[in-house]
Backbone as CSV, one residue per row, in Angstrom:
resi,resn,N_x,N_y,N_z,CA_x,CA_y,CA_z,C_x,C_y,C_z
1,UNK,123.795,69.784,162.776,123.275,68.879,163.768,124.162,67.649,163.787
2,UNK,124.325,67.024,164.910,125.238,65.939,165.123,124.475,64.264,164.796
3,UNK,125.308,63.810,164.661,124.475,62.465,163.966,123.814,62.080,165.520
4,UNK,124.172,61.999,166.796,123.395,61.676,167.694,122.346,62.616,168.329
5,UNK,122.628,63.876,167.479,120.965,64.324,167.586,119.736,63.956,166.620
6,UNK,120.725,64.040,165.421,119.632,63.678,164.377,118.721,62.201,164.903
7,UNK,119.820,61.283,165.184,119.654,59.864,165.651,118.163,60.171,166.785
8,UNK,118.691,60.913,167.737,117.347,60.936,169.223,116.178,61.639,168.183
9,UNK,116.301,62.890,167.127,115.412,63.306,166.472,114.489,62.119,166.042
10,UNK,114.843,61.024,165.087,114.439,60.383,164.208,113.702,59.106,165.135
11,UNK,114.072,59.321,166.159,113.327,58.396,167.145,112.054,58.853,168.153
12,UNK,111.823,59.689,167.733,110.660,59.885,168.944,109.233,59.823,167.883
13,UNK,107.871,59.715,168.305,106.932,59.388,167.514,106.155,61.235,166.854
14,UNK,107.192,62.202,167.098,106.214,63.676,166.894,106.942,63.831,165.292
15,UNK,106.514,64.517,164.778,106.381,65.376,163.560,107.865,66.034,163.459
16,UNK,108.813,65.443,162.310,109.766,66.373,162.294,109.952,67.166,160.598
17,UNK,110.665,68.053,161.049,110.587,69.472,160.401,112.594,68.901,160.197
18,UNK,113.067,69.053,159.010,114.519,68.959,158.719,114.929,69.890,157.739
19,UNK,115.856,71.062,158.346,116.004,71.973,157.410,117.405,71.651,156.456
20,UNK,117.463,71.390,156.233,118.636,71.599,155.274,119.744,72.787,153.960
21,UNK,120.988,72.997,154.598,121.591,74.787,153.722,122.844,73.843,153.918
22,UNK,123.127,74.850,152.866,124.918,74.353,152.169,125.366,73.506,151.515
23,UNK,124.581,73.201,150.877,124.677,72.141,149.696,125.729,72.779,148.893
24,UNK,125.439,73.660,148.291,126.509,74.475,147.220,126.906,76.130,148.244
25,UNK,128.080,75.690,148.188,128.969,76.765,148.638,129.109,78.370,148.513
26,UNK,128.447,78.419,146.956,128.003,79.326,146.439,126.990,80.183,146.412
27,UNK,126.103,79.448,147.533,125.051,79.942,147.836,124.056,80.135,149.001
28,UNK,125.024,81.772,149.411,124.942,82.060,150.786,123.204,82.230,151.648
29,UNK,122.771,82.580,150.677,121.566,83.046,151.300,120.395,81.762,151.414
30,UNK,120.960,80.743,150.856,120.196,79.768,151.278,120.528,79.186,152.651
31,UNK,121.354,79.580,153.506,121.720,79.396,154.799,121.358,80.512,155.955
32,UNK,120.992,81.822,155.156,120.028,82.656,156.176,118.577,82.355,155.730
33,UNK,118.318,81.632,154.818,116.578,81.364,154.750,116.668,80.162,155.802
34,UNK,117.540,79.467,155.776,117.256,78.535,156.888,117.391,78.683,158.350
35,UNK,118.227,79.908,158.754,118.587,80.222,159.738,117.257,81.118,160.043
36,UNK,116.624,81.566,158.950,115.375,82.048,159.496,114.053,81.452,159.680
37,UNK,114.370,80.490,159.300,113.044,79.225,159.353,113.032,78.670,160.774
38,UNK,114.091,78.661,161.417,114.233,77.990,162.508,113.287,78.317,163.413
39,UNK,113.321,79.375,163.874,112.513,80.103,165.112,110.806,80.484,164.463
40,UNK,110.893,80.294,163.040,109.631,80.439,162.971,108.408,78.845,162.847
41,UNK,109.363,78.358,162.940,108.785,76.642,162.655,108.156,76.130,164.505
42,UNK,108.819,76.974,165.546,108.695,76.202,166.749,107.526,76.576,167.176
43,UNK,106.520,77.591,166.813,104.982,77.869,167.252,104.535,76.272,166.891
44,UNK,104.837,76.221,165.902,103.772,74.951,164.950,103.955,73.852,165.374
45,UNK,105.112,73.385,165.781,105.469,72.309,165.895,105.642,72.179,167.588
46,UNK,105.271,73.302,168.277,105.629,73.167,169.970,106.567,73.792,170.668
47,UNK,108.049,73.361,170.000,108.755,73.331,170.350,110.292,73.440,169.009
48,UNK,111.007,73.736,169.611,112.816,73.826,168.455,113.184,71.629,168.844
49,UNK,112.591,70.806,169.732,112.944,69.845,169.695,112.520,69.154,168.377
50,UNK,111.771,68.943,167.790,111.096,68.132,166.311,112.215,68.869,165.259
51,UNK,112.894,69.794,165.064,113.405,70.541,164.159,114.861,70.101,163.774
52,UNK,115.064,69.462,162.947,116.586,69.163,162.559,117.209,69.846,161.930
53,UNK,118.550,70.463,161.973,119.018,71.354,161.085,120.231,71.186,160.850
54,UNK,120.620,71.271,159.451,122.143,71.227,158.926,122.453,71.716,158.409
55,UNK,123.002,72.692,158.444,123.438,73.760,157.635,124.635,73.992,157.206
56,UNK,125.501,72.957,156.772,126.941,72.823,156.378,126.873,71.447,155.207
57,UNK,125.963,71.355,155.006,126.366,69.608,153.926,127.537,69.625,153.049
58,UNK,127.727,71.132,152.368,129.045,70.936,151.735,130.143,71.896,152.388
59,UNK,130.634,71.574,153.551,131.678,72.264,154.311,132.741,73.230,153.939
60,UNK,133.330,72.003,152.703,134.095,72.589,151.817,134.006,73.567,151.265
61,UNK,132.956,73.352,150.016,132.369,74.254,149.407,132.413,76.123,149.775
62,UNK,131.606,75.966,151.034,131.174,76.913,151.912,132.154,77.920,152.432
63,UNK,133.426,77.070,152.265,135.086,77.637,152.829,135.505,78.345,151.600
64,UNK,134.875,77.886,150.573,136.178,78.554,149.218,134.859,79.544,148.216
65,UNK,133.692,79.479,148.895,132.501,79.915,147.957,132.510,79.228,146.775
66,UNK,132.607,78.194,146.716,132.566,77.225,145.342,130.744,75.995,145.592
67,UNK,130.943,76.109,144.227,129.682,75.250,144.530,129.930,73.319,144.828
68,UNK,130.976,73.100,144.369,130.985,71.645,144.332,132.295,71.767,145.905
69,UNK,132.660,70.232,146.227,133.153,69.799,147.273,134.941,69.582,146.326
70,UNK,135.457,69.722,147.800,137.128,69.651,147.162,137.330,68.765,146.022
71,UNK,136.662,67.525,146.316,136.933,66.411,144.735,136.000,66.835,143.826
72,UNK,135.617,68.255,143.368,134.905,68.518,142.284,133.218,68.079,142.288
73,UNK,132.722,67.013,143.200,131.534,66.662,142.833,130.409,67.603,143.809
74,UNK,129.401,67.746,143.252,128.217,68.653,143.398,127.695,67.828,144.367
75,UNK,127.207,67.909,145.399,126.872,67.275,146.584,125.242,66.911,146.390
76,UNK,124.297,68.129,145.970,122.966,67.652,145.603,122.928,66.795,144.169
77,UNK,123.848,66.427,143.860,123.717,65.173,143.088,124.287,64.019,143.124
78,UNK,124.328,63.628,144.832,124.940,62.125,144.823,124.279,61.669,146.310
79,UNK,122.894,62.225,146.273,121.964,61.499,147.350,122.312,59.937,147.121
80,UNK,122.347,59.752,148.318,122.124,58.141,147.903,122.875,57.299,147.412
81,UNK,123.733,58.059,146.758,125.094,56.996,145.645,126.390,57.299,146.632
82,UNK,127.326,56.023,145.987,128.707,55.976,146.995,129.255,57.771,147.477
83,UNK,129.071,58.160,146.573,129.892,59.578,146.157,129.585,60.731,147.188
84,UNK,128.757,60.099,147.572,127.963,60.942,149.367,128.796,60.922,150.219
85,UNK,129.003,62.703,151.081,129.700,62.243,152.196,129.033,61.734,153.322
86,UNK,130.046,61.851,154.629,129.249,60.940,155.868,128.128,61.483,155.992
87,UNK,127.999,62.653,156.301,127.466,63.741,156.496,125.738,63.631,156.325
88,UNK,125.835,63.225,154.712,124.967,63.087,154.333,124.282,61.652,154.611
89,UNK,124.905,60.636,154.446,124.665,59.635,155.318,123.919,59.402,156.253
90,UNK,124.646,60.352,156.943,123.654,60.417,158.930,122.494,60.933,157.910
91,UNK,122.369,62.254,157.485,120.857,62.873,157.494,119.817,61.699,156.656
92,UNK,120.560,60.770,156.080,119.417,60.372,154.995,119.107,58.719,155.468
93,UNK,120.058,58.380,156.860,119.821,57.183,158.258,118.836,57.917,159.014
94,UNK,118.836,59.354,159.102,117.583,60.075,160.132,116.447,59.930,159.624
95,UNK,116.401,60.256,158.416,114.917,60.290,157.497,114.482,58.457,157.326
96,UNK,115.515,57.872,156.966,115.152,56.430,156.979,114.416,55.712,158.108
97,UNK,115.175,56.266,159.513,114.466,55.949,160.279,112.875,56.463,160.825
98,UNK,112.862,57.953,160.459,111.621,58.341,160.496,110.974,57.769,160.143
99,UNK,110.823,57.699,158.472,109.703,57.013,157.865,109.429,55.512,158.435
100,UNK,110.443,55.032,158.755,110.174,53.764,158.803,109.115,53.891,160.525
101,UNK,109.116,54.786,161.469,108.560,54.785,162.735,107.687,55.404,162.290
102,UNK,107.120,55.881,161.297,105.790,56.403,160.847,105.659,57.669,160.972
103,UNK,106.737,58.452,161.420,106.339,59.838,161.473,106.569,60.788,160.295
104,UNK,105.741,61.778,160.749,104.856,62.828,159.644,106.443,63.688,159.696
105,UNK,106.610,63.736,158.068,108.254,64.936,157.432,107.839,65.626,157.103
106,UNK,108.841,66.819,156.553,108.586,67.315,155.966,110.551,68.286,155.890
107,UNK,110.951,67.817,154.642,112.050,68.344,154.099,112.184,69.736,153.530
108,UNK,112.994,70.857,154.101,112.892,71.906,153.412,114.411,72.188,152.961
109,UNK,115.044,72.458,151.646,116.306,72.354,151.592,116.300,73.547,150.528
110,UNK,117.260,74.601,151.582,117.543,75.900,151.335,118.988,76.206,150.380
111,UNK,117.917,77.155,149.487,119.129,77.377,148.173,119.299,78.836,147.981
112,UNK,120.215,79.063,147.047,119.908,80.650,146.393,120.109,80.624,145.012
113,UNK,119.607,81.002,144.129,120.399,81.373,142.633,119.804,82.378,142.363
114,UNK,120.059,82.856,140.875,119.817,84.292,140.416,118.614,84.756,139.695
115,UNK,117.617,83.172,139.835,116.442,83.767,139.306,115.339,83.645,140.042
116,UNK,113.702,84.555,139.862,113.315,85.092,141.227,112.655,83.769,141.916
117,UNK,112.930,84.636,143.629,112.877,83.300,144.381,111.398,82.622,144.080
118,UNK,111.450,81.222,144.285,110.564,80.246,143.546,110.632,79.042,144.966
119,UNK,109.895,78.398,144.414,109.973,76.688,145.385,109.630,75.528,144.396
120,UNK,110.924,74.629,144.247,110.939,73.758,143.627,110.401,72.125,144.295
121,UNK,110.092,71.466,143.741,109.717,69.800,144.341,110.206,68.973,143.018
122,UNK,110.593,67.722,143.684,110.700,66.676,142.694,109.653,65.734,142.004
123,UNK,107.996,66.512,142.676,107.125,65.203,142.819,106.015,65.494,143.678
124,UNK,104.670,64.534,143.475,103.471,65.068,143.761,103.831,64.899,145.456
125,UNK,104.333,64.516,145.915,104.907,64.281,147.348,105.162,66.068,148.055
126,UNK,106.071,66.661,147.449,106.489,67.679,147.836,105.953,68.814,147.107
127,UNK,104.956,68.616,145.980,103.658,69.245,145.641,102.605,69.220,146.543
128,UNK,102.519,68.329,146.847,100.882,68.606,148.001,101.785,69.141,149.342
129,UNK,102.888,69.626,149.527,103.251,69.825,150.944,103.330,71.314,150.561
130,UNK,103.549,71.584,149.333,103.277,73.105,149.143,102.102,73.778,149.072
131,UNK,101.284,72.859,149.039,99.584,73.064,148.644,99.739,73.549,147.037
132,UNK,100.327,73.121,146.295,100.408,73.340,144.924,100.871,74.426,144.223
133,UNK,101.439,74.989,144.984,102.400,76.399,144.638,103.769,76.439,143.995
134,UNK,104.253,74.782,143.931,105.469,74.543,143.736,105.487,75.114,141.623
135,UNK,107.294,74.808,141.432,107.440,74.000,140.055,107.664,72.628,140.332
136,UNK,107.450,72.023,139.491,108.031,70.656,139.448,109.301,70.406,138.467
137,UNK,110.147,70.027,139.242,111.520,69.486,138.285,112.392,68.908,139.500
138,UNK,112.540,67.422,138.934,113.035,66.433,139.106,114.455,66.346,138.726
139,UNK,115.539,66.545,139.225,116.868,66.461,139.077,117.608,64.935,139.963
140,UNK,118.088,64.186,139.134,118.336,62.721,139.588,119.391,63.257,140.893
141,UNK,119.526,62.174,141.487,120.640,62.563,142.646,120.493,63.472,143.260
142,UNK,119.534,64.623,143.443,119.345,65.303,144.073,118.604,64.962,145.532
143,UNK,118.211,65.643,146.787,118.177,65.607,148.087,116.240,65.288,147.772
144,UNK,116.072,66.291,146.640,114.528,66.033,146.552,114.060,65.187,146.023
145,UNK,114.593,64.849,144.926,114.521,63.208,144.306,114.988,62.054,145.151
146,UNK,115.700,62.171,146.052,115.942,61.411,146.648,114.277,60.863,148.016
147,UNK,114.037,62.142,148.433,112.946,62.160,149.151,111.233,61.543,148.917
148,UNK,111.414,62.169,147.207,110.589,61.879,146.612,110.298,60.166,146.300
149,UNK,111.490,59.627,146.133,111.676,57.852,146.140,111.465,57.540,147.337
150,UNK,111.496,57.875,148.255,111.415,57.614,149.925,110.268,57.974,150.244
151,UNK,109.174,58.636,149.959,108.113,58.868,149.947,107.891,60.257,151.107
152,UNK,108.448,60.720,151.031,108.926,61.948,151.951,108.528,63.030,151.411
153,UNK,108.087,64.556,151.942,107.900,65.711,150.728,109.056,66.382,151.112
154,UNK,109.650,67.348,150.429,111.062,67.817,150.215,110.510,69.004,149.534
155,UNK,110.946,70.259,149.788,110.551,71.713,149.030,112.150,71.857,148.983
156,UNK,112.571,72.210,147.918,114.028,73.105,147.557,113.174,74.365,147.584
157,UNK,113.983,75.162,148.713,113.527,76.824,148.401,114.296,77.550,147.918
158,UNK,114.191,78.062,147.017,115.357,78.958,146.236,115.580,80.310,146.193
159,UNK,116.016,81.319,147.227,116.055,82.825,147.303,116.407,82.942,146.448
160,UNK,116.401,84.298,145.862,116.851,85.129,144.829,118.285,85.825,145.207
161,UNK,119.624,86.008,144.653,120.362,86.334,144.689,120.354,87.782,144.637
162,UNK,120.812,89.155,145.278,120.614,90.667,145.006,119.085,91.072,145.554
163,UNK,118.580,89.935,146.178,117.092,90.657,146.587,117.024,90.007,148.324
164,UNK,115.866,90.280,148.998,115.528,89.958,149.983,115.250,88.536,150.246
165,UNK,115.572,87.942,151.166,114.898,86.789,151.485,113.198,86.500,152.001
166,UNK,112.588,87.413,151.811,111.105,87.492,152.814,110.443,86.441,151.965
167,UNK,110.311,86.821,150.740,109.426,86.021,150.193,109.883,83.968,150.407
168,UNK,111.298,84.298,150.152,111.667,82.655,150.370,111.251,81.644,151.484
169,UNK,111.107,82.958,152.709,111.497,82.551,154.241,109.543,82.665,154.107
170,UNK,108.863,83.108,153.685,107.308,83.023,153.856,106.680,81.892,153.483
171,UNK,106.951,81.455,152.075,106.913,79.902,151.401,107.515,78.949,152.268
172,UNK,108.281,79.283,153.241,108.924,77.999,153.517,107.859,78.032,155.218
173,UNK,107.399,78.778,155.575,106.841,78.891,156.807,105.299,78.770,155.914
174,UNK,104.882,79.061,155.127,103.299,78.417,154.880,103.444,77.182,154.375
175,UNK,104.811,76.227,154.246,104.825,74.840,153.871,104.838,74.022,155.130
176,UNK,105.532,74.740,156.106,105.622,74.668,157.465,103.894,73.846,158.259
177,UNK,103.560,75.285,157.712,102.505,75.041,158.348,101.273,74.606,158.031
178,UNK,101.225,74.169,156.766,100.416,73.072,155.883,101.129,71.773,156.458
179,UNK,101.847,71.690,156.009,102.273,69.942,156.277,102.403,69.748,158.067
180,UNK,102.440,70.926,158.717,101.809,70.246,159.980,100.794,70.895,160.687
181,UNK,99.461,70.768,160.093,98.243,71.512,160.534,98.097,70.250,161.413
């Protein structure tokens, strides 16, 4: 998404939905759980307009299947600190501005690794957006810790690597649709 969509996103007074894939390069299937969230989020929400999506945060990464960015640093661990690219910037000026216009978030940031798929939160924030289904673990600098200080809920969804995405892409559509009943 382009910073002047995110920008018109973060300005209107409805309910937005921000998906987020490609954090780590390495991890492809967290970019088809998001690519499959898309079309299932627009019953709930009306419409594909409330829905932000980025699915490249680490560009680099994504080019060489590596998990960190050309200068070595891990991208979900420099929310917020100098070490952020633009990129990330815009998305975390979109969310700033949300909250600050009062509207209802809800962060979903799509992963994969090799153990079975799960949904992580940083915090009772992105615990009650799961309806309590989450783990909890708090990783500093991360997109969800970051959210979690912002008062935002944030689900890291984590597919399973060698298996299906259904179960990932189901959790992320009943978080969907809890946090905007």
């Amino acid at each position: 998404m382009l910073r002047s969509e995110m920008t018109n996103a973060a300005q209107t007074p409805d309910p937005l939905l921000l998906i987020i894939a490609g954090q780590h390069g390495d991890e492809p299937l967290g970019l088809v759980v998001a690519q499959m969230l898309r079309p299932g989020a627009r019953p709930v929400l009306g419409s594909d307009r409330f829905i932000g999506f980025h699915g490249a945060v680490n560009p680099e990464g994504l080019g060489r299947a590596r998990r960190v960015r050309n200068d070595n640093v891990d991208p979900n661990r420099v929310w917020g600190a100098e070490a952020q690219a633009a990129n990330q910037a815009d998305i975390l000026a979109t969310l700033t501005e949300a909250v600050a216009a009062g509207r209802k978030i809800l962060v979903l940031d799509c992963h994969s690794d090799h153990k079975p798929a799960h949904v992580l939160v940083a915090g009772p924030r992105g615990a009650a957006a799961a309806g309590g289904t989450a783990r909890t673990e708090r990783v500093e600098g991360s997109l969800a810790a970051w959210c979690e200080d912002h008062g935002i809920p944030c689900l890291v969804l984590e597919a399973q690597e060698g298996q299906g995405v259904d179960a990932t892409v189901a959790a992320g559509r009943a978080a969907i649709a809890a946090a905007f009943a």
